[in-house]
Every structure is written in structure tokens, then in C-alpha cells.
XYZ file of C-alpha atoms in Angstrom:
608
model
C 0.000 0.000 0.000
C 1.524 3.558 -0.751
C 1.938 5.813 2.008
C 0.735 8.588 0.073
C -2.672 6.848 -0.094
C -2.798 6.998 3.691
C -3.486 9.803 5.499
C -2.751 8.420 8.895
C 0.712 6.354 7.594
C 3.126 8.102 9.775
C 7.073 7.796 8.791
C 9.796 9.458 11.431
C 11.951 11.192 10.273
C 16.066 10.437 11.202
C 17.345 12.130 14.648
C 20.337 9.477 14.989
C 22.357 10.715 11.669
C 24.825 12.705 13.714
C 25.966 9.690 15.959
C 28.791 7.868 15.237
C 28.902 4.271 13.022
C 28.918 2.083 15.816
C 26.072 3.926 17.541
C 24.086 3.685 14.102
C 24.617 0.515 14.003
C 23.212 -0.629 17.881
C 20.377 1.408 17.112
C 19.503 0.669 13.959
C 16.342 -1.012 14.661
C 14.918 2.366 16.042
C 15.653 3.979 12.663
C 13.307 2.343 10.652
C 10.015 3.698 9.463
C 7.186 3.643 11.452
C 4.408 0.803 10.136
C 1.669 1.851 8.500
C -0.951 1.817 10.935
C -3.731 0.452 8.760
C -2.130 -2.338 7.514
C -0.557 -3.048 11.275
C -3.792 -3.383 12.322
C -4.577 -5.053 9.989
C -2.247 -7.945 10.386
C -2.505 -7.941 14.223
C -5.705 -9.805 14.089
C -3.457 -12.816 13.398
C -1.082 -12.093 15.786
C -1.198 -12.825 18.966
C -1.950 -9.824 22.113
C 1.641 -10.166 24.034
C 2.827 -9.125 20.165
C 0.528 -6.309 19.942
C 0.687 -5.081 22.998
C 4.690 -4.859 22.519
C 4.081 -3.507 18.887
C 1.615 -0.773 20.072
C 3.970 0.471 22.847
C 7.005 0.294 20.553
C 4.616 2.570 17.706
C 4.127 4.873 20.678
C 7.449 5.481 22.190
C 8.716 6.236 18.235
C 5.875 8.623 18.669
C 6.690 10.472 21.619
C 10.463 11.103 20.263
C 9.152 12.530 17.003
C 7.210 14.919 19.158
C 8.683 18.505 19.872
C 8.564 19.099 23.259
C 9.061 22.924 23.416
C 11.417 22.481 26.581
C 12.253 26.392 26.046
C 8.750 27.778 26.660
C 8.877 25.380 29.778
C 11.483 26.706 31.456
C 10.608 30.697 30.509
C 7.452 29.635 32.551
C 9.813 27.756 35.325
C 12.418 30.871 35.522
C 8.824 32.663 36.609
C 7.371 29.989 38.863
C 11.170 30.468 40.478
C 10.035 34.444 40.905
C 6.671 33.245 42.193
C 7.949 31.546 45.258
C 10.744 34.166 45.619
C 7.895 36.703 46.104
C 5.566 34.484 48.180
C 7.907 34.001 50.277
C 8.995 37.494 50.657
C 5.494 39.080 51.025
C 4.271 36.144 53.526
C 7.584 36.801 55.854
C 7.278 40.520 55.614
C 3.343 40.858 55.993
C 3.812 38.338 58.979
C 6.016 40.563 60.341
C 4.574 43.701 59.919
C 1.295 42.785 61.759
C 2.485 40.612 64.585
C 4.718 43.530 65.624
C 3.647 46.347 67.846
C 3.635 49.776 66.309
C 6.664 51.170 64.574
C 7.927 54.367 65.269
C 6.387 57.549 63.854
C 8.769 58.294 60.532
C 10.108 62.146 61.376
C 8.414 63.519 58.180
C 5.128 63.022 59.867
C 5.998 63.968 63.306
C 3.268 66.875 64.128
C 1.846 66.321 60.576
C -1.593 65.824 59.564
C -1.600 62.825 56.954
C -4.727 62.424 54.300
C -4.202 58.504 53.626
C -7.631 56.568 52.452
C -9.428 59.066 52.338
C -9.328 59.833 55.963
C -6.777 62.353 57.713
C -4.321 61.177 60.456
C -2.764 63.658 63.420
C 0.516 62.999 64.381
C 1.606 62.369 67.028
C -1.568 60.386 68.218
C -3.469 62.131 70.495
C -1.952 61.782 73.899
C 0.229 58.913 72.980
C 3.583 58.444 71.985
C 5.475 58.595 68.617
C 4.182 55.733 67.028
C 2.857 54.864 63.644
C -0.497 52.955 62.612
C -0.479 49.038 63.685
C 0.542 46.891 60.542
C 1.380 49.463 58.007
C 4.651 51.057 57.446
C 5.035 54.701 55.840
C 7.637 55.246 53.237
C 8.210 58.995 51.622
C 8.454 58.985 47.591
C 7.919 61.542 45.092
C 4.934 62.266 43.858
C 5.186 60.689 40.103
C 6.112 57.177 41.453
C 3.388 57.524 43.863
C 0.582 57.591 41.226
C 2.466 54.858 39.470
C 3.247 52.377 41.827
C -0.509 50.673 41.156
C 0.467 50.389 37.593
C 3.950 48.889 38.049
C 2.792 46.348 40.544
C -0.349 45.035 38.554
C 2.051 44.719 35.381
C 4.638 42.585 37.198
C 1.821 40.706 38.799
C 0.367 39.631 35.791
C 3.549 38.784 34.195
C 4.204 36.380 37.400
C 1.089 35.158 37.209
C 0.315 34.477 33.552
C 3.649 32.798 33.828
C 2.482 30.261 36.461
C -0.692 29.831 35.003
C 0.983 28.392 31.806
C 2.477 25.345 33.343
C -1.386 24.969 35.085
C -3.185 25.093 31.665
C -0.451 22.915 29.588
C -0.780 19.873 32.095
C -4.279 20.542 32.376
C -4.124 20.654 28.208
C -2.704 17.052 28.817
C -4.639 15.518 31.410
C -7.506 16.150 29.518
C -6.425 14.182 26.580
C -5.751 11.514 28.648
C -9.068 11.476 29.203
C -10.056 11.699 25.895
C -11.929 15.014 26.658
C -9.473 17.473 24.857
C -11.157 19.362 21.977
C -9.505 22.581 21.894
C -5.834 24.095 22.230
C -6.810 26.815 24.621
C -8.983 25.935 27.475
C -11.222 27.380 30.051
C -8.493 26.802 32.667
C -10.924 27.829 35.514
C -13.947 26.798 33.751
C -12.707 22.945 33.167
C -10.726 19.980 35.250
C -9.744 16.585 34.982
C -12.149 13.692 36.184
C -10.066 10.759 36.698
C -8.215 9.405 40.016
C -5.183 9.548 37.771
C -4.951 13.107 36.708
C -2.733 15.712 39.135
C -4.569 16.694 41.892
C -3.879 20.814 40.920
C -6.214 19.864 37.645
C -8.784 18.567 39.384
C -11.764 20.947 40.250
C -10.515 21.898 43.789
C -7.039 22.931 41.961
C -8.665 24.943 39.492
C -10.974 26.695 42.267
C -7.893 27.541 44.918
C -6.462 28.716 41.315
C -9.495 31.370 41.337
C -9.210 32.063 44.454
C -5.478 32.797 44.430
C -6.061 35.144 41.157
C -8.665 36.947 43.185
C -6.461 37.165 46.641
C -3.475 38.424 44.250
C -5.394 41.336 43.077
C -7.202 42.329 45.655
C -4.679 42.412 47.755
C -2.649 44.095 45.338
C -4.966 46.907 45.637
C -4.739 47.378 49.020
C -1.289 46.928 49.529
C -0.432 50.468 48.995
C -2.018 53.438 49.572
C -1.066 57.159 48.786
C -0.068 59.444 51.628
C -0.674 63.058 51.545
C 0.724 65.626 54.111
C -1.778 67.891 54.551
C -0.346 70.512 56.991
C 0.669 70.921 60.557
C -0.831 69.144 63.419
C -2.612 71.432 65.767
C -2.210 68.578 68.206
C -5.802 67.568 67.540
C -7.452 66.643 63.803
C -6.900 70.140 62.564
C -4.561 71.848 60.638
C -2.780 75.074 61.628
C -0.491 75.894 58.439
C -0.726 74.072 54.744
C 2.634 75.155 53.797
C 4.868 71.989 55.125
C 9.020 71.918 55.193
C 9.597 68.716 53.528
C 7.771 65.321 51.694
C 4.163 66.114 50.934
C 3.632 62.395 49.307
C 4.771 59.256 50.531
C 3.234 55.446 50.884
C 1.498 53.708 53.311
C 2.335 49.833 52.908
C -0.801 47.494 54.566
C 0.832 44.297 56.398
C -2.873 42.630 55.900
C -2.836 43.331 52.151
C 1.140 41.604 52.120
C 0.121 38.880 53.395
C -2.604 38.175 51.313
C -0.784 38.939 48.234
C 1.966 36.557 49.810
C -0.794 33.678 50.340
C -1.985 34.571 46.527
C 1.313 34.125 45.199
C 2.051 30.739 47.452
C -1.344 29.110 46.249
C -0.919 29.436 42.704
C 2.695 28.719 43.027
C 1.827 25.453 44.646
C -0.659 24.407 42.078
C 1.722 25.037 39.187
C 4.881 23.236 40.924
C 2.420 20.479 41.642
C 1.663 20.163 38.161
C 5.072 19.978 36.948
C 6.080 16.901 39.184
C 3.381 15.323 36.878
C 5.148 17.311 34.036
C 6.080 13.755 32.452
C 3.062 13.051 31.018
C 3.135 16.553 29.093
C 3.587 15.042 25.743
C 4.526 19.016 24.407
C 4.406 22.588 26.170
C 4.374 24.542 23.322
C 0.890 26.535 23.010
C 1.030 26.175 18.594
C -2.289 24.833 17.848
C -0.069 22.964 14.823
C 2.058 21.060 17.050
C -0.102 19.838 19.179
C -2.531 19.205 16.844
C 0.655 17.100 15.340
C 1.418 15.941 18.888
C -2.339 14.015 19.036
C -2.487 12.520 15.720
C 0.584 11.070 16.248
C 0.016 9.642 19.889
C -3.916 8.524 18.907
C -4.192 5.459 16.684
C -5.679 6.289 13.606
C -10.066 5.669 12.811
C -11.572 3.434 10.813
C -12.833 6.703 8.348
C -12.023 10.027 8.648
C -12.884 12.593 11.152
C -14.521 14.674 9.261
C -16.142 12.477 6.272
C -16.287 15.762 4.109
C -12.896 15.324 2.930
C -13.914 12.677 0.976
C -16.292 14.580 -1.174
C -15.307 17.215 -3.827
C -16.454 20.688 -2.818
C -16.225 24.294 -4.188
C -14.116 26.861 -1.330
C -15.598 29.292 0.255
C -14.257 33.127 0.242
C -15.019 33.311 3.805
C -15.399 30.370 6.913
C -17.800 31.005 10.027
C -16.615 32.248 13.072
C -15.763 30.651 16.319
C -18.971 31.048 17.561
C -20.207 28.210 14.942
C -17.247 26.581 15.424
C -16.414 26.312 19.464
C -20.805 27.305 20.661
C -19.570 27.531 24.241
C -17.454 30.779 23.297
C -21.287 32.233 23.644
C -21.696 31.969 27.230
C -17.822 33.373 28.240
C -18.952 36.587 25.771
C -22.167 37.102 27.524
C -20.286 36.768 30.901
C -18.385 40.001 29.826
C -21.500 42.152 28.895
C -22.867 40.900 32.376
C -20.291 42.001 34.081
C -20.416 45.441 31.669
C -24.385 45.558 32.957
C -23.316 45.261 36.865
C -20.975 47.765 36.561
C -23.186 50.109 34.471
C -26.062 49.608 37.684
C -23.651 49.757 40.588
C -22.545 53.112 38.902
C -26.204 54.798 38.534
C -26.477 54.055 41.912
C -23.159 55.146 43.163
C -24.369 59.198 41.355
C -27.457 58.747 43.383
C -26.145 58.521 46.585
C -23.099 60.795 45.950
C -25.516 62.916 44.638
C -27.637 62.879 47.696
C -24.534 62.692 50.500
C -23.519 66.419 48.631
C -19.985 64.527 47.245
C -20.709 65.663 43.781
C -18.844 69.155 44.126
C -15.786 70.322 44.265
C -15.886 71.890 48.222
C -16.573 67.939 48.731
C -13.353 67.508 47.378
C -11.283 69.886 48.881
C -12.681 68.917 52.451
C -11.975 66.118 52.548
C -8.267 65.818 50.530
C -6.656 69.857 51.506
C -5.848 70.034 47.552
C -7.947 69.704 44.444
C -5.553 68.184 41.666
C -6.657 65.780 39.512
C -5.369 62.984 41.141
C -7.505 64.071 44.064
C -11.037 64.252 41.927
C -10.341 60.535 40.641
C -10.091 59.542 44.438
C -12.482 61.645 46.191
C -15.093 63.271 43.636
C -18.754 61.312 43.955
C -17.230 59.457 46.788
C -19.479 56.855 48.381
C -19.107 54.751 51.961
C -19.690 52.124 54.126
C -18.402 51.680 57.068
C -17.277 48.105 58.535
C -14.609 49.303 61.408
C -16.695 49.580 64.639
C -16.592 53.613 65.980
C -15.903 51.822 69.445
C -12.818 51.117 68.058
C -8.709 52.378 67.710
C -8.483 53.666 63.955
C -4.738 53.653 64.916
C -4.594 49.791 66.376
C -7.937 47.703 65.655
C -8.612 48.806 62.197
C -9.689 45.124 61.493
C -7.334 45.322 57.963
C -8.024 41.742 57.654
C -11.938 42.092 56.907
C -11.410 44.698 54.321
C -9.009 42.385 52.582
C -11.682 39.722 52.543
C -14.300 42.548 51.390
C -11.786 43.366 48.255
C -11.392 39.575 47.642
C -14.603 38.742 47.548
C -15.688 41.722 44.499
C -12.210 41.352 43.108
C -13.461 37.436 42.384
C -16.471 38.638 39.864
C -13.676 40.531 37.921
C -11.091 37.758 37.536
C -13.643 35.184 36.459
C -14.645 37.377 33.839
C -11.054 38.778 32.268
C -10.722 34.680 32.091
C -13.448 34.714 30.167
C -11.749 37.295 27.401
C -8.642 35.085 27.576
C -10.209 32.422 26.423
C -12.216 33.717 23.253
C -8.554 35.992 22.291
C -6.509 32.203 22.782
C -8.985 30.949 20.291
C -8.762 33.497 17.701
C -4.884 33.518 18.546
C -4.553 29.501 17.441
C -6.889 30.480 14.627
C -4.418 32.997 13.332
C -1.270 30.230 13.642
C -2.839 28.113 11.302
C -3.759 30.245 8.843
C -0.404 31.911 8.373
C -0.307 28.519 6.376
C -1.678 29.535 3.338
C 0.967 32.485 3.840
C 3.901 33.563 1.773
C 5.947 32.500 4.944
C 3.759 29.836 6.446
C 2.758 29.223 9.430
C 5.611 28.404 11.842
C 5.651 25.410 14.312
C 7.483 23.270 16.117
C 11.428 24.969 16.966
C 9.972 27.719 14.599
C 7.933 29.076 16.505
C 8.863 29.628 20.427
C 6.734 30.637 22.934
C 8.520 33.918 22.850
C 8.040 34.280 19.513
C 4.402 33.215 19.282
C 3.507 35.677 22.258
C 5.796 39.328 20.118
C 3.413 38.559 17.017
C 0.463 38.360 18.793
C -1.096 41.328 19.286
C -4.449 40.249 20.540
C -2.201 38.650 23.278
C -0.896 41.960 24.169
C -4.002 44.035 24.280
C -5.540 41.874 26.895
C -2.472 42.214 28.941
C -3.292 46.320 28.575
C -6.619 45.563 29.618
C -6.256 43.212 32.585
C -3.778 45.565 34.100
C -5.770 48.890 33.328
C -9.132 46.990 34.620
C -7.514 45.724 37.956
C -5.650 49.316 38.784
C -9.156 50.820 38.033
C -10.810 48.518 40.116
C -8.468 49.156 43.207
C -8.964 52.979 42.683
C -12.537 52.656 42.413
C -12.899 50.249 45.478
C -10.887 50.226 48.314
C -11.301 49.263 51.961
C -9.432 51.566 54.968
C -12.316 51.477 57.700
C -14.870 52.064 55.314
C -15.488 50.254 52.214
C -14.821 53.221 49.727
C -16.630 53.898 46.340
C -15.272 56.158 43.843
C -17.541 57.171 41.255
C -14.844 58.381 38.250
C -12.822 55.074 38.958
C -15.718 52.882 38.790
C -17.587 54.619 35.798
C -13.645 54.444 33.853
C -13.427 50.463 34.679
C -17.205 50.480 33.357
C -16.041 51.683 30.317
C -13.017 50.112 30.097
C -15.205 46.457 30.386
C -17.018 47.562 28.055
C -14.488 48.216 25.597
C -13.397 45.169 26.317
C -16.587 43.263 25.701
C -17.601 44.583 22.509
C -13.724 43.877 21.388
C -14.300 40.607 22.442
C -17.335 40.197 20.377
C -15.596 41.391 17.670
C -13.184 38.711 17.806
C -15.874 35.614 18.544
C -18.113 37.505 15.249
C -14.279 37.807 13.203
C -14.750 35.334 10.022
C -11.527 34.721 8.081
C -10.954 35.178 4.934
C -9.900 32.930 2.038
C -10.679 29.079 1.324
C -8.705 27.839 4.236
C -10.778 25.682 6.445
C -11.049 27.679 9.684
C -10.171 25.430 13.170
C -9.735 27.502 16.180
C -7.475 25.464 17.958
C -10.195 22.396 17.577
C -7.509 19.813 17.706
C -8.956 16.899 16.320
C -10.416 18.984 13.370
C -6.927 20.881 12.645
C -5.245 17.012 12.755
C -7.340 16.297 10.185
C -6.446 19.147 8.177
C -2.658 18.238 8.430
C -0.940 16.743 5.509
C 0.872 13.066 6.702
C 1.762 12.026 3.230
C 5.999 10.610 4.094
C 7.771 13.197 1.958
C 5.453 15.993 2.045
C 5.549 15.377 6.343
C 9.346 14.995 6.037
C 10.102 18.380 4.621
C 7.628 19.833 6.743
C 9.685 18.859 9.499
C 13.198 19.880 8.295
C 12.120 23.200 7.398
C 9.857 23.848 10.712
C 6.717 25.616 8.552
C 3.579 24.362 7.012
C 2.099 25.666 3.537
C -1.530 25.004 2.597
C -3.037 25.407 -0.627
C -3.423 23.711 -4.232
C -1.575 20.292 -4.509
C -2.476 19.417 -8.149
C -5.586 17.590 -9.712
C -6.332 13.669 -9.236
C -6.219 11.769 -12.378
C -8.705 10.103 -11.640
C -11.932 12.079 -10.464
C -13.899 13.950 -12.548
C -16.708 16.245 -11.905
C -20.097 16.105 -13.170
C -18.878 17.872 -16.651
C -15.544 15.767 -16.436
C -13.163 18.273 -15.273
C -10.687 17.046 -12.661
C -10.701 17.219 -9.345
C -8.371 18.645 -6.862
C -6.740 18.091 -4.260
C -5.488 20.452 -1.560
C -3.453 19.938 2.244
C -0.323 20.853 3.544
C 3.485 20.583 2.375
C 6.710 22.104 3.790
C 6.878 24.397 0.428
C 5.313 27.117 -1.216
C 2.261 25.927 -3.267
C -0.294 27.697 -5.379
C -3.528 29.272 -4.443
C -6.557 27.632 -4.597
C -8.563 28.083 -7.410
C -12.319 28.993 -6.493
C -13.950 28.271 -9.723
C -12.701 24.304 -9.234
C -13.626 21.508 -7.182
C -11.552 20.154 -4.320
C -11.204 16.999 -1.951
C -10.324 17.582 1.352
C -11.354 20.904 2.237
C -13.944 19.933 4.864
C -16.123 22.729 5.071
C -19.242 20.481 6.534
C -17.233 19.927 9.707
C -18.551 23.755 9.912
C -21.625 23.380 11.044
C -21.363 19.937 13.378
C -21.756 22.297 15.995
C -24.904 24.058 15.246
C -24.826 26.999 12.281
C -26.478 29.388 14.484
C -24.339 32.768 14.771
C -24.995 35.636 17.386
């Protein structure tokens, strides 16, 4: 039988031609072709199941080492699982340290200051006591531009941590669920999907993927509590009022929360856990590289081949198509992760109509408002104080300076920063689809589309754009949100914050709409990342898959006529798939095999 007859014949190509003669010779029973499949199976009905089982294992291991494992984009990740722990570590030990200790002395720049800090103003010294600062925070002076900056700067390197650790979490969970035989897609609902079986890791299973949620959500908000901006208003009378505005020395300054540390510290150290849990089951990652192409590769090689094809269209000649249907035909569950983002725009949109009501009403909708309660009225000091709404949760009875109950207000900002992380995963999802959509299509490029050691992770993430506007966004929507609701005695609602991050989501929802209602262009069978769909798609003819793997791209397009089908009016038919070379384009006035446009609608053909 000729192997270019069969589309699931799979030949390896030669890793062992650098070794030396006698090492080609010991292992020259490994450097054999691989057997076709159909014909193996075939003849193993005469055969007997100790020779099939030992057949079977030996098609797999050849498998596995023609596989391209993508070991760089592993240890990227590791290098920032390394700075996870280094920062877990380092938050948890300070924050522990900051609020089991007693009060720390007053810094001299506030000594007989009066300090605006969350909203609320702060005499110092304390009246009647000593020199010493607030229980659990620390103050640190800084000028004034890093001071508006330092939200931005921490939510960036946050993320970077974070996305970093959350890579080695979705790859093994990519993998456990093919284990399982449940993997349909390249880019997964990390938090919205688990492994079932006893086997899998425990960090994929659905109590990993919910302390993964809740670690995103304890990073964050914490994050936003973590610091807050100090602002000297004047000298100290001795009691809450001021007797001069003009101050010798630092007007701005920090106020670090020990609470807030140590939650981001406990964030960091969850998520941490989960992903170095995952990678001591790392072995049974067959590849960690995100390309839809090679893992796509990866699974048809592993999976023994079907009776007929995946998709049965193949088989029948059809006319392209100038355009293919969107992900929403393609992957229907994209639906419900877009509608959680106008959801979220619609909360947003209601808890800001009601946050002008009761500013409105409270008299915080002018600009004496603003100046009574910060001493200035810069524009840093609208964005924090103008429309400003409040609840309190510290009891009167209370110390403001020593039981401030920091801790509650941390689980207050955890609890609404949770609704927010769910749904940013929600855009990451629907961009990682149309991101594994654009990989493959690159194919019927000039260049191709790169995969395997063409394409690194670092690589694949610089020519992504999508990739990178969602980074903007997550960063921009978390800073909003810690402007627009903070806790420091009183939970604290900022009208311009919150109606910016309502905005901002919904920006970011109609974008994201945009993307699931984006239908490529050209006769190239769109995918998505659908694995098993893409596999079919893939050219395994032995010379064609050969060069493909020497030169590291994939071309799709026009591979010639078939001498013998004929149309209706006898004209030949075509034939296109992929090559590792350039090939023409297809023709859209002829008929072709193996386009598999009906696959298009096995989902439903419904679009929103």
C-alpha cells in the first residue's frame, strides 16, 4: 500500500544521523520507518496480544520522540514559577512581620503632621500617645510621580508572574484532559474545566482549578490594598486640625498594609503550589508549546488512527468558500464566556447609577466635597475623592490607629475582586482561540505558518497582538478597580474610577465580540485550535511530512488535480493539504477533496 494513499501512515523522520557508526549501528532497529498503521492493524488480528501489545507500545514510544517538546517555553514559565515563590515568600515573611509587631515608630516627616491617607486624615503624634505609627502598616516617603504609578507597576509585574504560572497549570491541564479523551480545543477554560479521573494531578482537578481562582482573586485584591497614597496635609494642631498648609519637607509618601502583604503573599504561594504540583506530573506533558499545529501534530501522532475520517467531508469534492464562520459556529460555548463580559459590563453600568445617586444625595458631587476632605484639588484628588461613596465596617468603638480590622477589608476586596477575575478569564479564552486560529492560517501564507522549533513561545507571544491588548486591559481593569474600590475602615466607592473600569469592560466586551463575530478570509478551512479537526487538516503524506519537518513551517493550498476524479462535466478534481513548500492558491472556480467545510456546522450553524 503507498503511504501517500494513507493519510494516517506516519514515517519518522532520522534524529540518529549525527551519531557515530557504531552507535548507528546498535540502534539501527529504532531507525526504521514507522508501520503503517492500517495495515498493522490489519495484520494484528493474526497475531497474537503479548505481540501487539509490545508492537503498540514500541509505535508509541517512536511517537513520543518525534514529538517537539518545546522544553524552552517550559522553562521561561519555570524561571517565573522560580520568581513566584521568591515573592511568596517574601510578602508572607514581611506581611507576617509587619502585623504581629507592635507599632513602629512615627517616621520624622510626619511627626506633628496631619496625613490624608484613604481618604481619611491622620494627626501625628496620636493624640496623647507616643510617637508611634499605625499598627501593621509602614510609611515610606516617595515623590509624587512614582506615587501615582506604583498601582500600575505592581499590577504589570503581577500579571507577568502570574500568567507565567498559570501556563504550566493550563499545559498539564491541556494534557490531562487528553488523557481522558476530553481534549477538543488548544486553549482551554483553565478555571472553567478539570480533569475527572483518580489519575490526573490533583492541581487539575476541580478543587485545583478553584484555589487557582481564588489565588487570582487574593493576588489582586490584595494588590490593591497593599499600597495606599499618603498626603501631608499641613501641621498638626495637636488635635485633627490643621494650623499651616505650607509643610518643610515630603508632601507624598506610601502607606504599605501588612494585611494586604500577606494576602498577596498567600496569593502568590497558592498558585505557586498548584503550578509546581503540576510539573512533578510534568512527564506526562507530551509538548508545552501553546502552537495549535504542534499539538494538533502531537495528538495525531500519539492517537491510533479511525476506521474513516474525522470529518467524512474530505472525501467529497467541494467548491471553497471566500469566507469560513466564526468561532462562535465553530467552538458554541465561546457564547456563554462573551455574555459573561457584557454581564459584568451591565453590573458595573447599575452599581454606577447608583453610586451618582447617593453621591448625589450625600452632597460629594462638588468640588468643596473635594477639597474637604483631601486639603488640595488636583486631579489625582477628583479621581479619588469626587462622587465618593461609603460604608463603614470598622466599629466607631474602636482604635483607627490599632484595631482597624485590615483583615476584613481584605476579605471585602477579595470577595468583588473574584467577579472581575472570572470574567477577564473569560476574554482570555475567546482571544486564545482566535490567537490559534491565526497560527494556522499563516499557512496559506507567503511564509507559512511556523511550528514546532519555529515558533517559540517567545516568539508566538511578540506577534500576537491580541495577546498583548488583553495584557493592557487586565492591568488597566484591575488598577481601576483598586482605585474605584478600596477598603481603609470604610469600604470606599469612587464614582470616576468605577464609571472608567465600566467603560473600560465595556471596551473590552464589545472587542471581544468582535473577535468571537471575526470570520476569516480565504478558502482555508477555519479550526480555532479544535484539535482533532486541525489534525485532520494536516498533511501526513511521508515526503510531504518529512520536509515539513526539516524546514519547521507548514504551507496550505493547491496540490495538483487527481487523475482520476472527474466532476459532473468531467473536469478534474483537486486536491489540496499541507506541504513544507510554497504551493499555489486555490482556485475557487474548481472543485476540491479535502477541504472539509461540513465539519462547519457539526456544531450548530447558528451565529450571534
Amino acid at each position: 500500500m503507498s503511504s501517500e494513499n494513507e493519510p494516517f501512515s506516519y514515517q519518522r523522520h532520522s534524529r540518529l544521523s549525527i551519531l557515530s557508526s557504531w552507535r548507528m549501528s546498535l540502534f539501527s532497529a529504532l531507525e526504521r520507518p514507522v508501520p503503517d498503521l492500517a495495515v498493522e492493524i490489519g495484520a494484528s488480528r493474526s497475531s497474537s496480544p503479548k505481540e501487539t501489545t509490545f508492537q503498540a507500545g514500541q509505535d508509541g514510544e517512536l511517537s513520543r520522540q518525534a514529538i517537539y517538546r518545546d522544553l524552552t517555553a517550559r522553562n521561561i514559565n519555570l524561571a517565573g514559577l522560580c520568581l513566584g515563590w521568591a515573592l511568596s515568600t517574601v510578602a508572607l515573611a514581611t506581611g507576617i512581620y509587619m502585623v504581629a509587631t507592635s507599632n513602629p515608630p512615627l517616621p520624622r516627616w510626619l511627626v506633628n503632621r496631619v496625613m490624608n491617607m484613604g481618604m481619611l486624615d491622620y494627626p501625628f503624634p496620636q493624640l496623647d500617645l507616643p510617637l508611634v505609627y499605625i499598627q501593621g502598616h509602614r510609611a515610606c516617603h516617595l515623590p509624587q510621580t512614582l506615587v501615582v504609578s506604583i498601582s500600575i507597576l505592581l499590577n504589570i509585574g503581577l500579571t507577568a508572574v502570574l500568567d507565567s504560572m498559570n501556563f504550566i497549570h493550563s499545559t498539564t491541564m491541556r494534557w490531562a484532559l487528553w488523557r481522558e479523551g476530553r481534549l477538543w480545543h488548544n486553549s482551554n477554560p483553565r478555571l472553567f474545566s478539570c480533569a475527572k479521573s483518580s489519575g490526573s494531578p490533583y492541581a487539575n482537578r476541580w478543587f485545583g482549578n478553584a484555589l487557582a481562582a481564588l489565588s487570582l482573586a487574593l493576588s489582586y485584591g490584595a494588590t490593591s490594598l497593599i499600597a495606599s497614597i499618603i498626603y501631608v496635609r499641613g501641621v498638626s494642631d495637636g488635635d485633627i486640625g490643621v494650623t499651616s498648609e505650607r509643610v518643610n519637607g515630603y508632601r507624598y509618601g506610601l502607606d504599605f498594609n501588612g494585611w494586604a502583604v500577606v494576602g498577596l503573599g498567600i496569593g502568590l504561594f497558592i498558585q505557586a503550589a498548584i503550578s509546581t504540583s503540576c510539573l512533578f506530573s510534568s512527564c506526562t506533558v507530551e509538548t508545552w508549546s501553546y502552537n495549535p499545529i504542534t499539538n494538533a501534530k502531537a495528538c495525531k501522532l500519539l492517537e491510533p488512527p479511525k476506521p474513516t475520517s474525522i470529518n467524512a467531508s474530505l472525501d467529497r469534492p467541494t467548491l471553497p468558500k471566500r469566507s469560513q464562520p466564526s468561532v462562535l459556529t465553530i467552538i458554541p460555548s465561546i457564547r456563554t464566556f462573551r455574555l459573561l463580559l457584557y454581564l459584568l459590563t451591565s453590573l458595573l453600568l447599575a452599581c454606577t447609577i447608583i453610586t451618582v445617586v447617593f453621591a448625589h444625595q450625600s452632597g460629594s458631587l462638588t468640588q468643596s466635597y473635594v477639597i474637604s476632605q483631601t486639603g488640595r484639588a488636583d486631579f489625582s484628588t477628583y479621581v479619588q475623592s469626587f462622587g465618593l461613596i461609603y460604608a463603614p465596617y470598622y466599629l466607631p468603638s474602636g482604635d483607627p490607629y490599632d484595631a482597624r480590622k485590615d483583615y476584613f477589608g481584605l476579605l471585602i476586596q477579595l470577595g468583588a475582586q473574584g467577579i472581575l477575575t472570572l470574567c477577564l478569564h473569560s476574554a482570555e479564552v475567546v482571544v486564545a482561540a482566535v490567537r490559534d486560529e491565526k497560527v494556522w492560517r499563516r499557512a496559506s501564507g507567503r511564509s507559512g505558518a511556523r511550528f514546532d522549533g519555529q515558533d517559540s513561545c517567545m516568539h508566538g507571544l511578540l506577534v500576537c497582538w491580541e495577546t498583548w491588548v488583553l495584557f493592557v486591559f487586565k492591568v488597566l481593569a484591575n488598577c481601576l478597580f483598586g482605585l474605584a474600590v478600596s477598603c481603609n475602615l470604610f469600604v470606599f466607592v469612587a464614582l470616576l474610577p468605577l464609571a472608567a473600569l465600566t467603560l473600560l469592560v465595556g471596551i473590552l466586551a464589545g472587542w471581544v465580540d468582535a473577535l468571537a463575530r471575526w470570520r476569516p478570509k480565504g478558502p482555508q478551512p477555519a479550526t480555532f485550535g479544535e484539535l482533532r479537526r486541525l489534525g485532520s487538516l494536516l498533511g501526513s503524506r511521508g515526503e510531504e511530512k518529512k520536509q515539513e519537518e526539516v524546514s519547521g513551517r507548514l504551507f496550505w493550498g493547491d496540490l495538483g488535480d487527481l487523475k482520476c476524479e472527474r466532476d459532473r462535466e468531467g473536469n478534474l478534481v483537486r486536491r489540496v493539504g499541507t506541504v513544507g513548500w510554497n504551493l499555489e492558491e486555490v482556485r475557487m472556480d474548481k472543485l476540491y477533496f479535502e477541504l472539509g467545510y461540513e465539519a462547519d456546522t457539526c456544531n450548530g450553524n447558528n451565529e450571534e
